[in-house]
Short mmCIF file of C-alpha atoms in Angstrom, two decimals:
data_model
loop_
_atom_site.label_atom_id
_atom_site.label_comp_id
_atom_site.label_asym_id
_atom_site.label_seq_id
_atom_site.Cartn_x
_atom_site.Cartn_y
_atom_site.Cartn_z
CA UNK A 1 110.94 -147.35 295.46
CA UNK A 2 113.63 -145.10 297.15
CA UNK A 3 112.97 -142.22 294.58
CA UNK A 4 108.96 -142.82 295.83
CA UNK A 5 109.88 -142.59 299.71
CA UNK A 6 112.11 -139.39 298.81
CA UNK A 7 108.89 -137.88 297.34
CA UNK A 8 106.32 -139.00 299.80
CA UNK A 9 108.57 -138.19 302.79
CA UNK A 10 107.90 -134.48 303.43
CA UNK A 11 104.28 -135.28 303.75
CA UNK A 12 104.89 -137.35 306.52
CA UNK A 13 106.96 -134.46 307.80
CA UNK A 14 104.42 -132.22 307.64
CA UNK A 15 101.76 -134.60 309.40
CA UNK A 16 104.51 -134.64 312.39
CA UNK A 17 105.23 -131.10 312.55
CA UNK A 18 101.04 -130.68 313.34
CA UNK A 19 101.61 -133.66 315.78
CA UNK A 20 104.45 -131.94 317.73
CA UNK A 21 102.80 -128.64 317.61
CA UNK A 22 99.75 -129.99 319.17
CA UNK A 23 101.82 -132.29 321.51
CA UNK A 24 103.74 -129.84 322.52
CA UNK A 25 101.15 -127.32 322.98
CA UNK A 26 102.84 -124.69 320.49
CA UNK A 27 98.84 -124.75 318.89
CA UNK A 28 95.95 -125.44 321.02
CA UNK A 29 92.77 -127.57 320.78
CA UNK A 30 91.11 -125.02 318.04
CA UNK A 31 94.17 -124.91 315.99
CA UNK A 32 92.86 -127.83 313.55
CA UNK A 33 89.56 -126.34 312.75
CA UNK A 34 91.20 -122.76 312.58
CA UNK A 35 93.88 -123.86 310.33
CA UNK A 36 91.77 -125.63 308.17
CA UNK A 37 89.42 -123.07 307.71
CA UNK A 38 92.19 -120.92 305.98
CA UNK A 39 92.34 -123.71 303.71
CA UNK A 40 88.88 -123.91 303.04
CA UNK A 41 88.30 -120.24 302.55
CA UNK A 42 91.58 -118.76 301.23
CA UNK A 43 94.28 -121.27 300.25
CA UNK A 44 92.50 -123.94 298.45
CA UNK A 45 90.05 -121.53 296.31
CA UNK A 46 92.94 -119.39 295.49
CA UNK A 47 94.72 -123.04 294.18
CA UNK A 48 91.48 -124.20 292.26
CA UNK A 49 91.47 -120.61 290.62
CA UNK A 50 94.62 -120.97 289.66
CA UNK A 51 95.07 -124.19 288.32
CA UNK A 52 91.80 -123.51 285.94
CA UNK A 53 92.99 -119.90 284.94
CA UNK A 54 96.32 -121.54 283.79
CA UNK A 55 94.96 -124.76 281.88
CA UNK A 56 95.10 -124.56 278.04
CA UNK A 57 92.19 -126.20 277.01
CA UNK A 58 93.41 -127.80 274.04
CA UNK A 59 95.57 -129.90 277.04
CA UNK A 60 92.70 -130.82 279.12
CA UNK A 61 90.57 -131.85 276.07
CA UNK A 62 91.77 -135.81 275.89
CA UNK A 63 88.68 -137.33 275.97
CA UNK A 64 89.28 -141.21 276.17
CA UNK A 65 91.91 -140.26 279.03
CA UNK A 66 89.35 -138.40 280.81
CA UNK A 67 87.10 -141.24 280.53
CA UNK A 68 89.70 -143.51 281.17
CA UNK A 69 90.65 -141.91 284.74
CA UNK A 70 87.01 -140.54 285.28
CA UNK A 71 85.67 -143.96 285.01
CA UNK A 72 88.08 -145.42 287.90
CA UNK A 73 87.23 -142.96 290.13
CA UNK A 74 83.44 -142.26 289.42
CA UNK A 75 82.97 -146.07 289.72
CA UNK A 76 84.28 -146.28 293.38
CA UNK A 77 83.09 -142.73 294.70
CA UNK A 78 79.32 -143.87 293.88
CA UNK A 79 79.99 -147.71 294.96
CA UNK A 80 81.68 -146.45 298.49
CA UNK A 81 78.43 -144.08 298.76
CA UNK A 82 75.73 -146.87 298.20
CA UNK A 83 77.67 -148.95 300.60
CA UNK A 84 77.29 -146.76 303.06
CA UNK A 85 73.98 -145.71 302.48
CA UNK A 86 73.08 -149.22 302.61
CA UNK A 87 74.68 -149.81 306.05
CA UNK A 88 72.70 -147.25 307.63
CA UNK A 89 74.77 -143.96 307.26
CA UNK A 90 73.82 -140.97 306.11
CA UNK A 91 74.18 -139.00 302.98
CA UNK A 92 76.52 -136.55 304.01
CA UNK A 93 78.66 -139.09 305.99
CA UNK A 94 78.39 -141.78 302.61
CA UNK A 95 79.65 -138.58 300.35
CA UNK A 96 82.62 -137.83 302.30
CA UNK A 97 83.90 -141.35 302.48
CA UNK A 98 83.00 -142.20 299.01
CA UNK A 99 85.36 -138.68 298.29
CA UNK A 100 88.12 -140.33 300.50
CA UNK A 101 88.41 -143.96 298.44
CA UNK A 102 88.30 -142.01 295.30
CA UNK A 103 90.59 -138.36 295.72
CA UNK A 104 94.00 -139.30 294.46
CA UNK A 105 96.55 -137.15 295.39
CA UNK A 106 97.50 -135.73 292.04
CA UNK A 107 97.99 -132.54 292.56
CA UNK A 108 100.67 -132.80 295.59
CA UNK A 109 102.35 -136.58 294.77
CA UNK A 110 101.21 -136.57 291.48
CA UNK A 111 103.23 -133.75 289.60
CA UNK A 112 106.41 -135.05 291.01
CA UNK A 113 106.29 -138.58 291.00
CA UNK A 114 105.33 -138.50 287.23
CA UNK A 115 107.93 -136.11 286.47
CA UNK A 116 110.57 -138.11 288.11
CA UNK A 117 109.20 -141.40 286.41
CA UNK A 118 108.14 -140.24 282.95
CA UNK A 119 109.49 -136.83 282.47
CA UNK A 120 107.54 -133.46 281.22
CA UNK A 121 105.57 -135.70 278.63
CA UNK A 122 103.24 -136.77 281.27
CA UNK A 123 102.07 -133.67 283.37
CA UNK A 124 99.13 -132.25 280.88
CA UNK A 125 97.95 -136.04 281.97
CA UNK A 126 98.72 -134.94 285.86
CA UNK A 127 97.14 -131.81 285.39
CA UNK A 128 94.02 -133.50 283.87
CA UNK A 129 93.83 -135.58 286.94
CA UNK A 130 94.31 -132.78 289.38
CA UNK A 131 91.48 -131.05 287.69
CA UNK A 132 88.85 -134.38 287.65
CA UNK A 133 89.97 -134.78 291.54
CA UNK A 134 90.45 -131.45 292.88
CA UNK A 135 87.74 -129.37 290.70
CA UNK A 136 84.99 -131.72 289.41
CA UNK A 137 84.92 -134.23 292.04
CA UNK A 138 85.46 -131.92 294.75
CA UNK A 139 82.54 -130.01 293.34
CA UNK A 140 80.18 -133.02 293.15
CA UNK A 141 80.59 -133.81 296.72
CA UNK A 142 80.00 -130.71 298.09
CA UNK A 143 76.86 -130.67 295.72
CA UNK A 144 75.47 -133.81 297.43
CA UNK A 145 76.70 -133.01 300.91
CA UNK A 146 74.83 -129.41 300.71
CA UNK A 147 71.83 -131.21 299.69
CA UNK A 148 72.09 -133.88 302.24
CA UNK A 149 72.15 -131.48 305.11
CA UNK A 150 68.73 -129.74 304.41
CA UNK A 151 66.08 -131.11 306.35
CA UNK A 152 62.89 -129.80 304.51
CA UNK A 153 59.75 -131.74 304.20
CA UNK A 154 59.40 -129.64 300.80
CA UNK A 155 61.86 -130.65 297.84
CA UNK A 156 61.52 -126.89 296.31
CA UNK A 157 62.88 -125.69 299.94
CA UNK A 158 65.65 -128.04 300.21
CA UNK A 159 66.69 -127.08 296.46
CA UNK A 160 66.16 -123.70 297.18
CA UNK A 161 68.86 -124.08 300.05
CA UNK A 162 71.27 -126.01 298.74
CA UNK A 163 71.70 -123.85 295.64
CA UNK A 164 72.25 -120.63 298.24
CA UNK A 165 74.78 -122.87 299.79
CA UNK A 166 76.57 -123.82 297.23
CA UNK A 167 76.86 -120.21 295.59
CA UNK A 168 78.44 -119.08 298.87
CA UNK A 169 80.76 -121.95 298.72
CA UNK A 170 84.03 -120.29 298.23
CA UNK A 171 85.24 -124.55 296.79
CA UNK A 172 82.84 -124.05 294.23
CA UNK A 173 82.95 -120.27 293.14
CA UNK A 174 86.87 -120.40 292.85
CA UNK A 175 87.43 -123.18 289.96
CA UNK A 176 84.18 -121.46 288.12
CA UNK A 177 85.93 -117.89 287.70
CA UNK A 178 89.01 -119.63 286.63
CA UNK A 179 86.94 -121.45 283.83
CA UNK A 180 85.73 -118.38 282.77
CA UNK A 181 89.37 -116.74 283.01
CA UNK A 182 90.72 -119.83 280.75
CA UNK A 183 88.40 -119.31 278.39
CA UNK A 184 88.83 -115.92 277.79
CA UNK A 185 91.44 -113.81 276.52
CA UNK A 186 92.38 -112.53 280.03
CA UNK A 187 95.72 -112.67 281.22
CA UNK A 188 96.18 -112.59 285.13
CA UNK A 189 98.12 -109.43 286.08
CA UNK A 190 101.49 -110.26 287.56
CA UNK A 191 100.89 -109.25 291.07
CA UNK A 192 97.88 -111.45 291.12
CA UNK A 193 99.42 -114.33 289.71
CA UNK A 194 101.68 -114.20 292.58
CA UNK A 195 99.21 -114.27 295.49
CA UNK A 196 97.63 -116.53 293.80
CA UNK A 197 101.25 -118.35 293.92
CA UNK A 198 101.82 -117.75 298.01
CA UNK A 199 98.22 -118.49 299.34
CA UNK A 200 97.47 -121.64 296.84
CA UNK A 201 101.02 -122.66 298.05
CA UNK A 202 99.41 -122.78 301.44
CA UNK A 203 96.38 -125.34 301.10
CA UNK A 204 98.68 -128.96 300.94
CA UNK A 205 101.31 -128.03 303.79
CA UNK A 206 98.46 -126.26 306.03
CA UNK A 207 95.99 -129.13 305.41
CA UNK A 208 98.41 -131.76 306.22
CA UNK A 209 99.87 -130.02 309.60
CA UNK A 210 95.93 -129.67 310.21
CA UNK A 211 95.53 -133.53 310.05
CA UNK A 212 98.96 -134.05 312.00
CA UNK A 213 97.06 -131.68 314.82
CA UNK A 214 93.89 -133.71 314.67
CA UNK A 215 95.85 -136.88 315.20
CA UNK A 216 97.64 -135.62 317.89
CA UNK A 217 93.94 -134.44 319.71
CA UNK A 218 92.90 -136.41 322.39
CA UNK A 219 89.16 -136.12 321.24
CA UNK A 220 89.87 -137.71 317.82
CA UNK A 221 90.01 -141.18 319.73
CA UNK A 222 86.39 -140.92 321.07
CA UNK A 223 84.82 -141.52 318.05
CA UNK A 224 85.60 -145.12 316.28
CA UNK A 225 85.39 -146.73 313.11
CA UNK A 226 85.54 -150.33 312.26
CA UNK A 227 88.76 -151.35 310.77
CA UNK A 228 87.39 -153.46 308.96
CA UNK A 229 85.94 -150.83 307.11
CA UNK A 230 89.21 -149.05 306.84
CA UNK A 231 90.57 -151.94 305.11
CA UNK A 232 87.73 -151.91 302.99
CA UNK A 233 88.29 -148.25 301.73
CA UNK A 234 92.19 -148.82 301.28
CA UNK A 235 91.63 -151.62 299.01
CA UNK A 236 89.03 -149.72 297.06
CA UNK A 237 91.41 -147.28 296.66
CA UNK A 238 94.52 -148.44 296.30
CA UNK A 239 93.71 -151.86 294.29
CA UNK A 240 89.87 -151.33 292.73
CA UNK A 241 90.35 -147.67 291.65
CA UNK A 242 93.60 -148.75 289.36
CA UNK A 243 91.71 -151.91 288.12
CA UNK A 244 88.64 -149.89 287.11
CA UNK A 245 91.02 -147.67 285.41
CA UNK A 246 93.03 -150.07 283.42
CA UNK A 247 89.85 -151.79 282.12
CA UNK A 248 88.58 -148.53 280.72
CA UNK A 249 92.31 -147.60 279.26
CA UNK A 250 93.49 -150.58 277.67
CA UNK A 251 90.73 -153.25 276.85
CA UNK A 252 87.34 -151.17 276.43
CA UNK A 253 89.14 -147.79 274.93
CA UNK A 254 92.82 -149.16 273.81
CA UNK A 255 94.77 -146.58 275.08
CA UNK A 256 97.94 -145.61 273.54
CA UNK A 257 100.27 -147.48 276.49
CA UNK A 258 102.61 -144.27 277.92
CA UNK A 259 98.83 -142.90 278.40
CA UNK A 260 97.36 -145.85 279.97
CA UNK A 261 100.47 -146.33 282.31
CA UNK A 262 99.88 -142.47 283.42
CA UNK A 263 96.06 -143.06 283.72
CA UNK A 264 96.40 -146.41 285.91
CA UNK A 265 99.25 -145.08 288.02
CA UNK A 266 97.51 -141.71 288.85
CA UNK A 267 94.69 -143.40 289.98
CA UNK A 268 97.02 -145.54 292.22
CA UNK A 269 97.96 -142.82 294.27
CA UNK A 270 96.74 -142.45 297.93
CA UNK A 271 94.31 -140.57 299.34
CA UNK A 272 94.82 -136.66 299.13
CA UNK A 273 94.50 -133.71 301.57
CA UNK A 274 90.95 -132.77 300.32
CA UNK A 275 88.59 -135.34 301.59
CA UNK A 276 89.92 -134.15 305.25
CA UNK A 277 89.54 -130.78 304.12
CA UNK A 278 85.86 -131.30 304.11
CA UNK A 279 85.79 -133.78 306.60
CA UNK A 280 86.93 -131.44 309.32
CA UNK A 281 84.95 -128.57 307.61
CA UNK A 282 81.85 -130.18 308.41
CA UNK A 283 82.86 -132.25 311.13
CA UNK A 284 81.76 -135.52 309.80
CA UNK A 285 84.16 -138.68 309.05
CA UNK A 286 86.92 -136.62 309.81
CA UNK A 287 89.06 -139.78 311.89
CA UNK A 288 88.17 -142.28 309.16
CA UNK A 289 89.13 -139.91 306.64
CA UNK A 290 92.88 -138.82 308.51
CA UNK A 291 93.47 -142.61 308.92
CA UNK A 292 92.65 -143.09 305.17
CA UNK A 293 95.18 -140.73 304.35
CA UNK A 294 98.09 -141.99 306.52
CA UNK A 295 97.28 -145.02 305.54
CA UNK A 296 97.12 -145.42 301.93
CA UNK A 297 99.80 -142.87 301.59
CA UNK A 298 102.36 -145.15 303.61
CA UNK A 299 101.08 -148.69 301.86
CA UNK A 300 101.37 -146.87 298.13
CA UNK A 301 104.85 -146.86 298.31
CA UNK A 302 104.76 -151.00 297.93
CA UNK A 303 101.36 -150.61 295.65
CA UNK A 304 102.86 -148.63 293.09
CA UNK A 305 106.22 -150.07 293.43
CA UNK A 306 104.46 -153.24 292.33
CA UNK A 307 102.46 -151.87 289.55
CA UNK A 308 105.82 -150.02 288.49
CA UNK A 309 107.39 -153.60 288.35
CA UNK A 310 104.79 -155.88 286.10
CA UNK A 311 104.09 -152.33 283.97
#
């Protein structure tokens, strides 16, 4: 448990940094949105491009692992959307909530945790989980959000405006271009590679600082979501998603023990910063999303320890 606490400690330190910066007056009331825009338009696209461009096709093409991890992730995503729409919420809000309950923090927490617990042999699977969440699931969520934001009565107009919005979205353009580079014989020039690492490396820290700023801002308390909703979401993320992943990985697909263990471990990770970036960018469900990141990260110390004890 101590190793897990040490791994997640920087997350709380970054959130606290943002909180102190806002409370102390070092950053003003517009800082949350401006920092988040920096992440959405520059840092995160650079990170997504770098992830896809550096991936090796033979490493990421593991169909059974993809199916196992993707099943838990996808079912929770869809289930949350259905639940939220059934309770009267807009499609855009429902999609952000779905992303919040299914978006495992594979990129920021997964790599150091897997490296500490399993070693380098688990890094390829962690990369697959990162691509599925940060690229594939993220892209699906953006497509649904942009579709939900269109208000025209004509279906053709809705589709056309959605496509225009998607073509201009850097969070979709970047991984698409990265995929083209991965599949091509091109090599990323050294200076460009350094640039991508420097800019992309700012994505997670800036997002966590922005979350701290948001939590410190009094205006965040003007919107309230029932704590019972948060409780349901926490269960979906920390219990239901890894349980569904185990069902698909072990009884259904019969994955080898170490691969099934990795799939469940990665599915059990807390909510990452990606949903908060979208929530803040679209100004929808940001209170609930911020709360989920904080609570699931804290509780995951116990849930991950419990899983590791019985695995």
